Amino acid sequence: MSATAPRRERRTRYVVLGMLLQGPANGYELRQRIDSTIGNFWQESYGQLYPALHELREDGLVATVGSATGAREAQRYEITLAGRDALRAWVVRPPQPQPERNELLLKVFFAELAPAEVGQQVTRAADEATANAARLDALHAQVSERVKGHPALPAWLATIEYGRAGSRVLAEWARRTAAELDAMTSAQPARRSTRAKKPGR
Amino acid sequence: MSATAPRRERRTRYVVLGMLLQGPANGYELRQRIDSTIGNFWQESYGQLYPALHELREDGLVATVGSATGAREAQRYEITLAGRDALRAWVVRPPQPQPERNELLLKVFFAELAPAEVGQQVTRAADEATANAARLDALHAQVSERVKGHPALPAWLATIEYGRAGSRVLAEWARRTAAELDAMTSAQPARRSTRAKKPGR
DNA sequence: TAGCACATGTAATAAGTTACATGATTTT
DNA sequence: AAAATCATGTAACTTATTACATGTGCTA
């Protein structure tokens, strides 16, 4: 009768737990920490973060620590042993298949309507990817240097290497594809602005 | 006072319009068409598709065509001129920045809790990516052959090439990273099952 | 005649973003 | 004194998935 709850994974909770592995934090700090470490492939908003913290405390997976007085030096949360266990249990479960969605590819797929304009978008994507790869190069060096010796370092670097490799291959693809779209443009007659004449095809 | 609506892009609508570029279809066929063409980087459920079709008809961007009788040979929708214009206007707008979320990378980032198990996940990802690259190779050949001569072919192939290049680079990264995680495993002492002894770090 | 493919839809639920609301403390 | 940063939260809304509900027509 009632639709059974699809029981999702509540990943925000595990992200919070995982970030607390690096030490206690309040909600605000947690967000900064997320942005500066896993920000390249994950993000959380306060609208998710604060409710998650409350729930986790109720469930005993995090505990408050320190004295809450005024704004500065606010309440901090730390992960509990139960929290560590819960996090580990999630980490070892195989990742849920993620439905990928790529809006740029969608526009490329529909590029017959405006090959030149889509070509420009793809070129812009190439430039952004190149810049991103350079940024990740710098980040890689910085992190290697700053947390040298930490046992988790290879894992952290691996996530940066992922982004870097992805950006590089995206840049290459985008440059090839932009050229392809240019060829489509010159192969086809000039297009009407908004008035369509013949439906084509 | 009232929170103003954030006005999102309603991308399902444009996906529907774009798919109708290939000819009229009913909701069921639309979904098949989506799965078999852009399914590698986009997907739509009936819960999105049917309401979108109704709205698009109300807005005059699609029109019904043919006779609805029984289940087989149902009502079909075709894109209107207004629909083409709306689609083109969307296609030429730069894509919205998409918040990326990658659960595997999250688990890699937290791998210190269970490096061996995460290593297995990464190895599995490598195998899947290799298989996927092979599948996309075959698809590329198939599509090249089957729609030879169509003006949009280069754009369609580009989307396949994107997935293929991404899969290949993912496979390489995953194999490197799995090795890295194995090294972490052997560098660290055996882990307790659920009971934590010392917090470490 | 059973099962599968065709076909359309809704309700419940989940996840996430954005805007709003509020106020303390530090820095310029 | 003003501006920036620190800090916590909620309400409204959008997007999307899943499960349910229902029925037809073809094929083995």
XYZ file of C-alpha atoms (C1' of nucleotides) in Angstrom:
458
model
C 0.000 0.000 0.000
C 2.541 2.572 1.135
C 5.627 2.807 -1.061
C 8.469 1.213 0.844
C 11.284 3.637 1.543
C 14.043 3.089 -1.059
C 16.674 3.307 1.690
C 19.361 5.403 0.173
C 22.840 5.600 1.531
C 22.772 8.994 3.274
C 26.273 9.692 2.059
C 26.505 13.090 3.698
C 26.695 11.309 7.040
C 29.705 9.281 5.946
C 31.406 12.300 4.467
C 31.040 14.038 7.820
C 32.421 11.023 9.653
C 35.303 10.726 7.245
C 36.226 14.370 7.593
C 36.190 14.073 11.376
C 38.934 11.444 11.006
C 41.245 14.439 10.668
C 40.199 15.807 14.051
C 37.228 17.548 15.764
C 35.437 20.357 13.938
C 32.289 22.455 14.012
C 29.910 22.690 11.079
C 31.606 25.689 9.580
C 35.062 24.187 9.751
C 33.743 20.937 8.358
C 32.577 22.698 5.275
C 35.925 24.389 4.770
C 37.667 21.099 5.267
C 35.456 19.437 2.677
C 36.070 22.218 0.169
C 39.820 22.112 0.620
C 40.315 18.344 0.502
C 37.599 16.505 -1.424
C 36.145 19.636 -3.022
C 37.310 18.508 -6.452
C 34.930 15.567 -6.418
C 32.465 16.166 -3.592
C 30.621 19.026 -1.961
C 28.161 19.541 0.844
C 25.926 22.475 1.689
C 24.999 23.681 5.180
C 21.466 22.549 4.482
C 22.810 18.996 4.474
C 25.629 19.381 6.937
C 23.897 20.681 10.035
C 20.996 18.228 10.005
C 23.484 15.406 9.420
C 25.528 16.464 12.442
C 22.421 16.473 14.639
C 21.408 13.029 13.469
C 24.874 11.616 13.907
C 24.959 12.884 17.482
C 21.573 11.328 18.195
C 22.892 8.059 16.802
C 26.037 8.274 18.913
C 28.355 8.305 15.904
C 29.748 11.712 16.810
C 30.004 13.460 20.180
C 30.212 17.107 21.099
C 33.381 18.250 22.740
C 34.562 21.540 24.244
C 32.564 24.495 25.532
C 30.123 26.418 23.400
C 30.506 30.113 24.181
C 29.602 32.792 21.686
C 30.299 32.480 18.003
C 34.053 32.011 18.025
C 35.272 28.837 19.590
C 31.956 27.101 19.050
C 30.767 23.592 19.788
C 32.935 20.977 18.122
C 32.159 17.440 17.100
C 34.431 14.438 17.191
C 33.940 10.960 15.765
C 33.181 8.186 18.262
C 34.318 4.568 18.137
C 30.864 3.609 16.958
C 31.248 6.274 14.307
C 34.532 4.802 13.132
C 32.955 1.381 12.881
C 30.000 2.737 10.926
C 32.297 4.611 8.581
C 34.482 1.578 8.004
C 31.427 -0.570 7.316
C 30.344 1.904 4.652
C 33.813 2.247 3.158
C 34.159 -1.478 2.575
C 30.772 -1.756 0.857
C 31.098 -1.503 -2.925
C 30.186 1.963 -4.209
C 26.671 2.426 -5.531
C 26.558 2.775 -9.306
C 26.289 6.483 -9.966
C 24.105 7.690 -12.810
C 26.403 9.916 -14.805
C 25.035 13.086 -16.347
C 27.060 15.243 -18.684
C 25.411 18.337 -20.059
C 28.258 19.228 -22.404
C 28.001 15.833 -24.099
C 24.278 16.368 -24.454
C 24.918 19.595 -26.315
C 27.540 17.914 -28.456
C 25.043 15.185 -29.286
C 22.535 17.815 -30.404
C 25.214 19.894 -32.105
C 23.654 19.574 -35.559
C 21.436 22.508 -34.575
C 24.378 24.838 -33.950
C 27.769 23.225 -34.596
C 29.756 26.463 -34.424
C 28.371 27.539 -31.061
C 28.801 24.102 -29.551
C 32.341 24.074 -30.930
C 33.036 27.220 -28.949
C 31.700 25.607 -25.807
C 33.905 22.603 -26.342
C 36.913 24.836 -26.884
C 36.148 26.638 -23.639
C 35.906 23.261 -21.913
C 39.348 22.384 -23.281
C 40.841 25.562 -21.853
C 39.217 25.017 -18.500
C 40.417 21.434 -18.379
C 43.971 22.499 -19.183
C 43.891 25.114 -16.427
C 42.420 22.568 -14.051
C 45.166 20.067 -14.786
C 47.783 22.712 -14.010
C 46.025 23.618 -10.775
C 45.958 19.971 -9.737
C 49.635 19.616 -10.596
C 50.398 22.416 -8.160
C 48.064 20.968 -5.568
C 49.711 17.583 -5.876
C 53.127 19.054 -5.188
C 51.802 21.134 -2.320
C 50.056 18.248 -0.607
C 53.042 15.927 -1.101
C 55.187 18.473 0.652
C 52.839 19.533 3.429
C 51.647 16.183 4.730
C 54.803 14.259 3.971
C 55.004 11.083 6.028
C 51.291 10.732 6.774
C 50.181 7.139 6.160
C 47.089 8.260 4.252
C 49.102 10.434 1.867
C 49.189 7.963 -1.067
C 45.386 7.681 -0.949
C 44.940 11.440 -0.856
C 47.329 11.919 -3.740
C 45.494 9.255 -5.711
C 42.330 11.362 -5.662
C 44.283 14.331 -7.030
C 45.888 12.140 -9.679
C 42.452 11.017 -10.749
C 41.329 14.573 -11.354
C 44.545 15.437 -13.116
C 44.412 12.491 -15.487
C 40.752 13.190 -16.180
C 41.397 16.844 -16.924
C 44.212 16.030 -19.282
C 42.215 13.530 -21.259
C 39.239 15.883 -21.344
C 41.415 18.658 -22.733
C 42.692 16.387 -25.520
C 39.237 15.119 -26.377
C 37.807 18.618 -26.380
C 40.433 19.918 -28.777
C 39.846 17.045 -31.184
C 36.087 17.454 -30.917
C 36.157 21.212 -31.445
C 38.005 20.616 -34.699
C 35.423 18.021 -35.685
C 32.577 20.440 -35.022
C 34.294 23.128 -37.058
C 34.395 20.693 -39.942
C 30.654 20.096 -39.512
C 30.042 23.831 -39.591
C 31.841 24.391 -42.861
C 30.221 21.337 -44.396
C 26.748 22.696 -43.732
C 25.013 25.778 -45.189
C 24.535 28.932 -43.111
C 21.761 28.619 -40.556
C 18.657 30.711 -40.077
C 18.540 32.668 -36.832
C 15.169 31.692 -35.395
C 12.973 31.073 -38.418
C 13.231 27.540 -39.630
C 12.684 27.011 -43.322
C 12.932 23.352 -44.092
C 12.885 20.684 -41.392
C 15.771 18.850 -43.026
C 16.238 15.107 -42.631
C 9.336 36.627 2.373
C 8.710 33.584 0.204
C 11.855 31.922 -1.109
C 12.087 32.769 -4.783
C 12.169 29.729 -7.028
C 15.813 29.005 -8.023
C 14.748 28.534 -11.662
C 16.634 25.498 -12.770
C 17.087 24.453 -16.339
C 14.530 21.654 -16.655
C 16.956 19.664 -18.720
C 14.626 16.704 -19.193
C 12.559 18.899 -21.498
C 15.529 19.591 -23.732
C 16.559 15.975 -23.759
C 13.079 15.082 -24.980
C 13.202 17.761 -27.663
C 16.640 16.639 -28.746
C 15.592 13.032 -29.018
C 12.593 13.998 -31.114
C 15.039 15.466 -33.643
C 15.433 11.867 -34.794
C 11.736 11.561 -35.518
C 8.365 11.218 -33.712
C 8.098 8.880 -30.751
C 5.863 7.967 -27.836
C 7.068 8.013 -24.233
C 8.113 4.392 -24.259
C 10.105 4.686 -27.462
C 11.669 7.887 -26.208
C 13.059 6.094 -23.257
C 14.505 3.334 -25.400
C 15.995 5.896 -27.724
C 17.608 7.702 -24.792
C 19.051 4.479 -23.409
C 20.485 3.411 -26.718
C 22.043 6.710 -27.754
C 22.931 8.977 -24.853
C 22.543 6.289 -22.208
C 26.253 6.335 -21.501
C 26.076 9.840 -20.114
C 22.406 10.604 -19.536
C 19.263 8.847 -18.388
C 15.627 9.676 -17.825
C 12.918 7.826 -15.933
C 9.242 7.645 -16.837
C 8.513 9.736 -13.785
C 10.304 12.597 -15.518
C 9.494 11.748 -19.111
C 5.708 11.655 -19.138
C 5.172 14.879 -17.180
C 7.754 16.574 -19.409
C 5.896 15.463 -22.532
C 2.631 16.871 -21.184
C 4.229 20.199 -20.352
C 5.971 20.446 -23.689
C 2.683 19.879 -25.462
C 0.994 22.561 -23.374
C 3.813 24.917 -24.292
C 3.510 24.055 -27.976
C 7.059 22.721 -28.229
C 5.858 19.269 -29.236
C 2.669 18.159 -30.975
C 0.830 14.861 -30.976
C 0.603 13.039 -34.233
C -1.130 9.882 -35.445
C -4.053 8.010 -33.938
C -4.057 6.641 -30.413
C -5.706 3.228 -30.475
C -4.959 0.546 -27.951
C -1.520 -0.141 -26.564
C 0.379 -0.871 -29.749
C 0.637 2.032 -32.129
C 0.090 4.626 -29.422
C 0.085 8.402 -29.483
C 3.306 9.833 -30.859
C 4.914 13.213 -30.307
C 6.880 15.276 -32.783
C 8.932 18.400 -32.229
C 7.424 21.668 -33.487
C 9.251 24.621 -35.008
C 8.905 26.451 -31.703
C 10.397 23.370 -30.087
C 13.379 23.454 -32.416
C 13.966 27.089 -31.613
C 13.723 26.465 -27.871
C 16.123 23.540 -28.145
C 18.610 25.530 -30.162
C 18.430 28.413 -27.682
C 19.294 25.986 -24.895
C 22.041 24.251 -26.847
C 23.898 27.484 -27.507
C 23.815 28.564 -23.853
C 26.975 27.530 -22.015
C 26.469 24.391 -19.929
C 25.740 24.888 -16.242
C 28.671 23.943 -14.042
C 27.885 20.497 -12.762
C 28.761 19.577 -9.209
C 30.745 16.368 -9.577
C 30.282 13.599 -7.036
C 32.441 10.506 -7.038
C 31.774 7.920 -4.373
C 34.738 5.730 -5.277
C 37.132 8.635 -4.758
C 35.484 9.298 -1.418
C 36.240 5.752 -0.341
C 39.785 6.050 -1.627
C 40.181 9.244 0.378
C 39.046 7.420 3.507
C 41.027 4.298 2.616
C 43.222 4.478 5.726
C 40.409 2.645 7.550
C 40.505 -0.347 5.218
C 43.168 -0.089 2.486
C 42.915 -3.710 1.357
C 39.152 -3.617 0.859
C 39.256 -0.296 -0.939
C 42.047 -1.678 -3.089
C 39.729 -4.464 -4.162
C 37.058 -1.951 -5.076
C 39.526 0.007 -7.142
C 40.653 -3.157 -8.899
C 37.048 -3.965 -9.700
C 36.631 -0.452 -11.080
C 39.656 -1.022 -13.297
C 38.156 -4.189 -14.713
C 34.828 -2.531 -15.316
C 36.479 0.405 -17.031
C 38.455 -1.905 -19.298
C 35.307 -3.780 -20.236
C 33.517 -0.520 -20.817
C 36.244 0.761 -23.110
C 35.969 -2.414 -25.175
C 32.202 -2.081 -25.337
C 32.517 1.516 -26.526
C 35.066 0.467 -29.141
C 32.529 -1.942 -30.560
C 29.777 0.651 -30.343
C 31.919 3.183 -32.155
C 32.492 0.805 -35.033
C 28.839 -0.165 -35.124
C 27.545 3.406 -35.178
C 30.119 4.484 -37.760
C 28.869 1.728 -39.993
C 25.142 2.026 -39.398
C 24.613 5.770 -39.755
C 27.362 6.371 -42.284
C 26.785 9.623 -44.127
C 24.534 11.296 -41.570
C 25.677 14.893 -41.007
C 25.450 14.531 -37.209
C 27.627 11.410 -37.169
C 30.869 13.137 -36.091
C 29.094 14.688 -33.103
C 27.579 11.359 -32.099
C 30.900 9.599 -32.397
C 32.525 12.320 -30.304
C 30.302 11.422 -27.354
C 31.365 7.793 -27.663
C 34.996 8.796 -27.950
C 34.630 10.786 -24.760
C 33.440 7.766 -22.840
C 36.104 5.555 -24.355
C 38.946 7.914 -23.499
C 37.557 8.361 -20.003
C 37.263 4.624 -19.455
C 40.792 3.994 -20.619
C 42.284 6.621 -18.355
C 40.158 5.408 -15.461
C 41.418 1.874 -15.970
C 45.037 3.026 -15.907
C 44.521 5.194 -12.839
C 42.704 2.417 -11.034
C 45.473 -0.099 -11.636
C 48.106 2.309 -10.373
C 45.979 3.219 -7.363
C 45.203 -0.379 -6.453
C 48.943 -1.033 -6.298
C 49.372 2.041 -4.111
C 46.694 0.852 -1.709
C 48.286 -2.582 -1.534
C 51.493 -0.891 -0.472
C 49.571 0.953 2.247
C 48.116 -2.321 3.450
C 51.449 -4.041 3.860
C 52.955 -0.951 5.465
C 50.321 -0.980 8.192
C 49.711 -3.562 10.942
C 46.752 -5.942 10.769
C 43.463 -4.272 11.600
C 40.947 -5.084 14.291
C 37.584 -6.271 13.020
C 35.218 -3.922 14.820
C 36.928 -3.177 18.130
C 39.255 -0.222 17.893
C 42.242 -0.276 20.190
C 44.238 2.881 19.702
C 42.843 5.869 17.800
C 46.100 6.288 15.957
C 47.242 9.663 14.680
C -2.430 -19.727 -21.782
C 1.408 -17.885 -19.763
C 4.713 -14.692 -20.166
C 6.781 -10.924 -22.196
C 7.017 -6.578 -24.469
C 4.385 -2.515 -25.159
C 2.373 1.513 -22.996
C 1.076 5.296 -19.595
C 0.860 7.226 -15.606
C 0.990 8.680 -10.239
C 2.515 8.798 -5.304
C 5.988 8.509 -2.098
C 10.337 9.442 -1.073
C 15.054 11.108 -1.251
C 18.658 14.217 -1.926
C 20.340 18.436 -2.612
C 20.614 23.708 -3.490
C 19.426 28.377 -2.520
C 17.672 32.009 -0.084
C 16.608 33.761 4.052
C 17.342 34.831 8.942
C 20.194 35.900 12.745
C 23.889 37.245 15.440
C 28.896 37.349 17.425
C 33.685 38.586 16.828
C 37.628 40.183 14.481
C 39.952 43.114 11.384
C 40.544 47.337 8.795
C 32.431 52.418 12.617
C 32.178 49.436 8.841
C 33.198 45.332 6.680
C 34.577 40.766 6.671
C 34.564 36.424 8.723
C 32.807 33.142 11.879
C 28.795 30.490 13.042
C 24.181 28.024 12.978
C 20.243 27.041 11.275
C 15.435 26.630 8.529
C 12.001 26.898 4.654
C 11.011 26.484 0.048
C 11.865 24.399 -3.865
C 13.754 21.354 -7.668
C 15.159 17.245 -9.496
C 15.152 12.548 -9.679
C 14.267 7.610 -8.518
C 11.398 3.833 -7.225
C 7.374 1.449 -6.456
C 2.920 0.895 -7.534
C -1.127 0.526 -10.570
C -3.216 -0.787 -14.772
C -4.030 -2.604 -19.036
C -3.187 -4.298 -24.208
C -1.381 -7.281 -27.703
C 1.870 -10.553 -29.406
C 4.326 -14.888 -29.224
C 6.001 -19.368 -27.621
